[in-house]
Amino acid sequence: LKSNPSNNEEKEAQTQLTKSDELQRLHSQALSAYQKEDYETAISLLDEILAVCVWDAELRELRAECYIKEGEPSKAISDLKAAAKLKNDNTEAFYKISKIYYQLGDHELSLSEVRECLKLDQDHKQCFSLYKQVKKLNKQIESAEEFIREGRYEDAISKYESVMKTEPEVPVYATRAKERICHCLSKNQQPVEAIRVCTEVLQLEPTNVNALKDRAEAYLLEDLYEE
């Protein structure tokens, strides 16, 4: 403006400068809130900034971290996916997305995202380590489901027991494995065992429809009609 002054442009420039200063102030407050572990406040401040600075990958990554800390993984995924597109070779975003999907029990999406990370950097240590784990688990689950389709229930049970050994740290996989074992036992005419395993699942997830149906089938085999 100094090189080519005009009233209209000066007003516009002053407005933009004021807005810019305000956004920098909000940014400092957001970082301060994040460092104090006040993630709710940090998210609210970052919302204001990102309404203007839509294409800022780093701010989106920061908000994703806050969402993770606040126990809102699906919102974190949304921000991380945007960050992965906005910043070239963003292996870190793909790694985090894959990790979140894995923790949520979505092994197929986790595998897909970690592959994106390895496409960018095949020597990425964290991604390669996660890839090996997810691929192994994914293969075991696919194999178990194939056995169920073929009516090979003993083999499927054995495979789902392997799933629980492969991933003992993330509870959702043990619950899903037990749900499918309960199904196999019920189909394989082993009602007493089926009732025991289905009950274990229902203690964790009282509204699990599959476990309720399979336990009902097992009760029928035992002539326990009221149950």
mmCIF file of C-alpha atoms in Angstrom:
data_model
loop_
_atom_site.group_PDB
_atom_site.id
_atom_site.type_symbol
_atom_site.label_atom_id
_atom_site.label_comp_id
_atom_site.label_asym_id
_atom_site.label_seq_id
_atom_site.Cartn_x
_atom_site.Cartn_y
_atom_site.Cartn_z
ATOM 1 C CA LEU A 1 0.000 0.000 0.000
ATOM 2 C CA LYS A 2 2.874 2.414 0.738
ATOM 3 C CA SER A 3 3.975 2.140 -2.890
ATOM 4 C CA ASN A 4 0.464 2.679 -4.259
ATOM 5 C CA PRO A 5 -1.900 4.238 -1.687
ATOM 6 C CA SER A 6 -5.693 4.329 -2.088
ATOM 7 C CA ASN A 7 -8.451 4.824 0.493
ATOM 8 C CA ASN A 8 -10.469 1.689 -0.248
ATOM 9 C CA GLU A 9 -7.455 -0.577 -0.220
ATOM 10 C CA GLU A 10 -6.154 1.008 2.956
ATOM 11 C CA LYS A 11 -9.383 0.201 4.797
ATOM 12 C CA GLU A 12 -9.282 -3.381 3.514
ATOM 13 C CA ALA A 13 -5.626 -3.726 4.537
ATOM 14 C CA GLN A 14 -6.296 -2.361 8.039
ATOM 15 C CA THR A 15 -9.194 -4.807 8.457
ATOM 16 C CA GLN A 16 -7.020 -7.725 7.359
ATOM 17 C CA LEU A 17 -4.178 -6.647 9.669
ATOM 18 C CA THR A 18 -6.548 -6.404 12.619
ATOM 19 C CA LYS A 19 -7.958 -9.856 11.824
ATOM 20 C CA SER A 20 -4.439 -11.244 11.449
ATOM 21 C CA ASP A 21 -3.403 -9.879 14.861
ATOM 22 C CA GLU A 22 -6.550 -11.344 16.422
ATOM 23 C CA LEU A 23 -5.846 -14.770 14.898
ATOM 24 C CA GLN A 24 -2.259 -14.709 16.189
ATOM 25 C CA ARG A 25 -3.589 -13.906 19.654
ATOM 26 C CA LEU A 26 -6.066 -16.800 19.452
ATOM 27 C CA HIS A 27 -3.260 -19.074 18.246
ATOM 28 C CA SER A 28 -1.100 -18.217 21.300
ATOM 29 C CA GLN A 29 -4.086 -18.874 23.584
ATOM 30 C CA ALA A 30 -4.802 -22.207 21.868
ATOM 31 C CA LEU A 31 -1.188 -23.367 22.293
ATOM 32 C CA SER A 32 -1.237 -22.275 25.921
ATOM 33 C CA ALA A 33 -4.502 -24.172 26.560
ATOM 34 C CA TYR A 34 -3.057 -27.274 24.847
ATOM 35 C CA GLN A 35 0.079 -27.141 27.027
ATOM 36 C CA LYS A 36 -2.116 -26.820 30.140
ATOM 37 C CA GLU A 37 -4.074 -29.898 28.934
ATOM 38 C CA ASP A 38 -7.245 -27.809 28.636
ATOM 39 C CA TYR A 39 -8.154 -29.494 25.366
ATOM 40 C CA GLU A 40 -11.779 -28.317 25.263
ATOM 41 C CA THR A 41 -10.689 -24.642 25.294
ATOM 42 C CA ALA A 42 -7.940 -25.355 22.747
ATOM 43 C CA ILE A 43 -10.493 -26.954 20.380
ATOM 44 C CA SER A 44 -12.862 -24.006 20.714
ATOM 45 C CA LEU A 45 -10.041 -21.519 19.899
ATOM 46 C CA LEU A 46 -8.763 -23.633 17.004
ATOM 47 C CA ASP A 47 -12.324 -23.785 15.611
ATOM 48 C CA GLU A 48 -12.289 -19.970 15.376
ATOM 49 C CA ILE A 49 -8.887 -19.857 13.671
ATOM 50 C CA LEU A 50 -9.653 -22.697 11.229
ATOM 51 C CA ALA A 51 -12.873 -20.983 10.169
ATOM 52 C CA VAL A 52 -10.521 -18.391 8.557
ATOM 53 C CA CYS A 53 -7.304 -20.394 7.970
ATOM 54 C CA VAL A 54 -9.045 -23.375 6.386
ATOM 55 C CA TRP A 55 -5.912 -24.724 4.685
ATOM 56 C CA ASP A 56 -3.561 -24.800 7.682
ATOM 57 C CA ALA A 57 -2.419 -28.422 8.043
ATOM 58 C CA GLU A 58 -0.519 -27.898 11.300
ATOM 59 C CA LEU A 59 -3.509 -26.327 13.054
ATOM 60 C CA ARG A 60 -5.643 -29.269 11.935
ATOM 61 C CA GLU A 61 -3.054 -31.686 13.326
ATOM 62 C CA LEU A 62 -3.075 -29.807 16.629
ATOM 63 C CA ARG A 63 -6.862 -29.937 16.800
ATOM 64 C CA ALA A 64 -6.738 -33.657 15.984
ATOM 65 C CA GLU A 65 -4.395 -34.176 18.963
ATOM 66 C CA CYS A 66 -6.914 -32.352 21.173
ATOM 67 C CA TYR A 67 -9.771 -34.531 19.845
ATOM 68 C CA ILE A 68 -7.749 -37.676 20.607
ATOM 69 C CA LYS A 69 -7.126 -36.477 24.166
ATOM 70 C CA GLU A 70 -10.839 -35.676 24.532
ATOM 71 C CA GLY A 71 -11.820 -39.186 23.384
ATOM 72 C CA GLU A 72 -13.318 -38.104 20.031
ATOM 73 C CA PRO A 73 -11.305 -40.195 17.564
ATOM 74 C CA SER A 74 -13.691 -39.849 14.597
ATOM 75 C CA LYS A 75 -13.316 -36.033 14.674
ATOM 76 C CA ALA A 76 -9.536 -36.477 14.886
ATOM 77 C CA ILE A 77 -9.615 -38.687 11.768
ATOM 78 C CA SER A 78 -11.470 -35.986 9.837
ATOM 79 C CA ASP A 79 -8.797 -33.359 10.669
ATOM 80 C CA LEU A 80 -5.909 -35.750 10.015
ATOM 81 C CA LYS A 81 -7.332 -36.725 6.607
ATOM 82 C CA ALA A 82 -7.455 -33.036 5.684
ATOM 83 C CA ALA A 83 -3.881 -32.564 6.957
ATOM 84 C CA ALA A 84 -2.710 -35.552 4.882
ATOM 85 C CA LYS A 85 -4.054 -33.856 1.729
ATOM 86 C CA LEU A 86 -2.822 -30.353 2.608
ATOM 87 C CA LYS A 87 0.790 -31.271 3.355
ATOM 88 C CA ASN A 88 2.947 -33.250 0.922
ATOM 89 C CA ASP A 89 4.379 -36.571 2.103
ATOM 90 C CA ASN A 90 2.502 -36.344 5.418
ATOM 91 C CA THR A 91 3.434 -39.837 6.643
ATOM 92 C CA GLU A 92 2.740 -38.840 10.251
ATOM 93 C CA ALA A 93 -0.933 -38.080 9.495
ATOM 94 C CA PHE A 94 -1.428 -41.425 7.723
ATOM 95 C CA TYR A 95 0.259 -43.228 10.621
ATOM 96 C CA LYS A 96 -2.008 -41.547 13.168
ATOM 97 C CA ILE A 97 -5.166 -42.239 11.119
ATOM 98 C CA SER A 98 -4.182 -45.909 10.787
ATOM 99 C CA LYS A 99 -3.454 -46.134 14.516
ATOM 100 C CA ILE A 100 -6.844 -44.623 15.438
ATOM 101 C CA TYR A 101 -8.736 -46.990 13.110
ATOM 102 C CA TYR A 102 -6.791 -49.892 14.642
ATOM 103 C CA GLN A 103 -7.687 -48.834 18.196
ATOM 104 C CA LEU A 104 -11.344 -48.566 17.127
ATOM 105 C CA GLY A 105 -11.255 -52.144 15.823
ATOM 106 C CA ASP A 106 -11.462 -51.259 12.113
ATOM 107 C CA HIS A 107 -8.482 -53.320 10.970
ATOM 108 C CA GLU A 108 -9.335 -53.071 7.252
ATOM 109 C CA LEU A 109 -9.331 -49.259 7.159
ATOM 110 C CA SER A 110 -6.244 -49.264 9.376
ATOM 111 C CA LEU A 111 -4.424 -51.453 6.835
ATOM 112 C CA SER A 112 -5.487 -49.213 3.958
ATOM 113 C CA GLU A 113 -4.168 -46.032 5.685
ATOM 114 C CA VAL A 114 -0.864 -47.536 6.818
ATOM 115 C CA ARG A 115 -0.252 -48.641 3.217
ATOM 116 C CA GLU A 116 -0.617 -44.984 2.159
ATOM 117 C CA CYS A 117 2.116 -44.098 4.656
ATOM 118 C CA LEU A 118 4.443 -46.780 3.255
ATOM 119 C CA LYS A 119 3.782 -45.611 -0.314
ATOM 120 C CA LEU A 120 5.309 -42.271 0.722
ATOM 121 C CA ASP A 121 8.173 -43.796 2.725
ATOM 122 C CA GLN A 122 8.743 -47.544 2.609
ATOM 123 C CA ASP A 123 11.374 -47.273 5.369
ATOM 124 C CA HIS A 124 9.060 -45.498 7.855
ATOM 125 C CA LYS A 125 9.732 -47.524 11.028
ATOM 126 C CA GLN A 126 6.468 -46.848 12.880
ATOM 127 C CA CYS A 127 4.319 -47.445 9.808
ATOM 128 C CA PHE A 128 6.146 -50.642 8.890
ATOM 129 C CA SER A 129 5.805 -52.012 12.425
ATOM 130 C CA LEU A 130 2.077 -51.174 12.503
ATOM 131 C CA TYR A 131 1.632 -52.587 8.985
ATOM 132 C CA LYS A 132 3.072 -55.976 10.012
ATOM 133 C CA GLN A 133 0.772 -56.138 13.050
ATOM 134 C CA VAL A 134 -2.416 -55.109 11.216
ATOM 135 C CA LYS A 135 -1.675 -57.327 8.224
ATOM 136 C CA LYS A 136 -1.203 -60.371 10.459
ATOM 137 C CA LEU A 137 -4.417 -59.677 12.387
ATOM 138 C CA ASN A 138 -6.366 -58.933 9.200
ATOM 139 C CA LYS A 139 -5.231 -62.227 7.651
ATOM 140 C CA GLN A 140 -6.263 -64.222 10.729
ATOM 141 C CA ILE A 141 -9.730 -62.626 10.816
ATOM 142 C CA GLU A 142 -10.274 -63.159 7.079
ATOM 143 C CA SER A 143 -9.187 -66.772 7.424
ATOM 144 C CA ALA A 144 -11.519 -67.342 10.419
ATOM 145 C CA GLU A 145 -14.483 -65.867 8.522
ATOM 146 C CA GLU A 146 -13.696 -68.111 5.541
ATOM 147 C CA PHE A 147 -13.807 -71.159 7.865
ATOM 148 C CA ILE A 148 -17.202 -70.010 9.208
ATOM 149 C CA ARG A 149 -18.568 -69.697 5.652
ATOM 150 C CA GLU A 150 -17.360 -73.265 4.985
ATOM 151 C CA GLY A 151 -18.939 -74.542 8.230
ATOM 152 C CA ARG A 152 -15.495 -75.441 9.664
ATOM 153 C CA TYR A 153 -16.360 -74.135 13.127
ATOM 154 C CA GLU A 154 -13.530 -75.804 15.092
ATOM 155 C CA ASP A 155 -10.954 -74.276 12.741
ATOM 156 C CA ALA A 156 -12.657 -70.872 13.008
ATOM 157 C CA ILE A 157 -12.594 -71.045 16.831
ATOM 158 C CA SER A 158 -8.902 -71.894 16.783
ATOM 159 C CA LYS A 159 -8.206 -68.992 14.406
ATOM 160 C CA TYR A 160 -10.129 -66.503 16.570
ATOM 161 C CA GLU A 161 -8.179 -67.712 19.606
ATOM 162 C CA SER A 162 -5.043 -66.768 17.641
ATOM 163 C CA VAL A 163 -6.527 -63.304 17.010
ATOM 164 C CA MET A 164 -6.774 -62.764 20.776
ATOM 165 C CA LYS A 165 -3.120 -63.771 21.190
ATOM 166 C CA THR A 166 -1.999 -61.528 18.301
ATOM 167 C CA GLU A 167 -3.677 -58.456 19.826
ATOM 168 C CA PRO A 168 -4.022 -58.700 23.619
ATOM 169 C CA GLU A 169 -3.759 -54.923 24.189
ATOM 170 C CA VAL A 170 -6.811 -53.604 22.283
ATOM 171 C CA PRO A 171 -9.965 -54.955 23.982
ATOM 172 C CA VAL A 172 -12.273 -54.570 20.976
ATOM 173 C CA TYR A 173 -10.527 -57.445 19.127
ATOM 174 C CA ALA A 174 -10.955 -59.871 22.040
ATOM 175 C CA THR A 175 -14.650 -58.949 22.307
ATOM 176 C CA ARG A 176 -15.208 -59.404 18.545
ATOM 177 C CA ALA A 177 -13.295 -62.719 18.622
ATOM 178 C CA LYS A 178 -15.401 -64.013 21.531
ATOM 179 C CA GLU A 179 -18.574 -62.922 19.741
ATOM 180 C CA ARG A 180 -17.601 -65.031 16.709
ATOM 181 C CA ILE A 181 -16.459 -67.968 18.888
ATOM 182 C CA CYS A 182 -19.853 -67.877 20.609
ATOM 183 C CA HIS A 183 -21.463 -68.021 17.135
ATOM 184 C CA CYS A 184 -19.302 -71.010 16.104
ATOM 185 C CA LEU A 185 -20.040 -72.951 19.301
ATOM 186 C CA SER A 186 -23.763 -72.366 18.880
ATOM 187 C CA LYS A 187 -23.673 -73.511 15.237
ATOM 188 C CA ASN A 188 -21.467 -76.469 16.167
ATOM 189 C CA GLN A 189 -24.068 -77.811 18.627
ATOM 190 C CA GLN A 190 -21.966 -77.038 21.722
ATOM 191 C CA PRO A 191 -24.631 -75.203 23.714
ATOM 192 C CA VAL A 192 -23.049 -75.212 27.186
ATOM 193 C CA GLU A 193 -19.802 -73.671 25.924
ATOM 194 C CA ALA A 194 -21.727 -71.310 23.640
ATOM 195 C CA ILE A 195 -23.828 -70.001 26.551
ATOM 196 C CA ARG A 196 -20.680 -69.423 28.627
ATOM 197 C CA VAL A 197 -18.830 -67.465 25.911
ATOM 198 C CA CYS A 198 -21.913 -65.535 24.748
ATOM 199 C CA THR A 199 -22.540 -64.507 28.373
ATOM 200 C CA GLU A 200 -18.953 -63.200 28.613
ATOM 201 C CA VAL A 201 -19.571 -61.045 25.540
ATOM 202 C CA LEU A 202 -22.912 -59.795 26.886
ATOM 203 C CA GLN A 203 -21.317 -58.780 30.187
ATOM 204 C CA LEU A 204 -19.099 -56.449 28.134
ATOM 205 C CA GLU A 205 -21.777 -55.430 25.608
ATOM 206 C CA PRO A 206 -25.291 -56.055 26.997
ATOM 207 C CA THR A 207 -26.946 -54.991 23.718
ATOM 208 C CA ASN A 208 -24.802 -57.116 21.382
ATOM 209 C CA VAL A 209 -27.487 -58.452 19.039
ATOM 210 C CA ASN A 210 -25.336 -61.238 17.544
ATOM 211 C CA ALA A 211 -24.406 -62.634 20.966
ATOM 212 C CA LEU A 212 -28.057 -62.471 22.091
ATOM 213 C CA LYS A 213 -29.204 -64.403 19.002
ATOM 214 C CA ASP A 214 -26.450 -67.014 19.314
ATOM 215 C CA ARG A 215 -27.097 -67.504 23.034
ATOM 216 C CA ALA A 216 -30.815 -67.886 22.284
ATOM 217 C CA GLU A 217 -29.967 -70.642 19.770
ATOM 218 C CA ALA A 218 -27.810 -72.343 22.398
ATOM 219 C CA TYR A 219 -30.613 -72.126 25.008
ATOM 220 C CA LEU A 220 -32.973 -73.790 22.487
ATOM 221 C CA LEU A 221 -30.534 -76.688 22.090
ATOM 222 C CA GLU A 222 -30.602 -77.103 25.884
ATOM 223 C CA ASP A 223 -34.439 -76.888 25.964
ATOM 224 C CA LEU A 224 -34.201 -73.732 28.094
ATOM 225 C CA TYR A 225 -37.144 -72.033 26.417
ATOM 226 C CA GLU A 226 -37.774 -69.313 29.016
ATOM 227 C CA GLU A 227 -34.164 -68.150 28.791
#
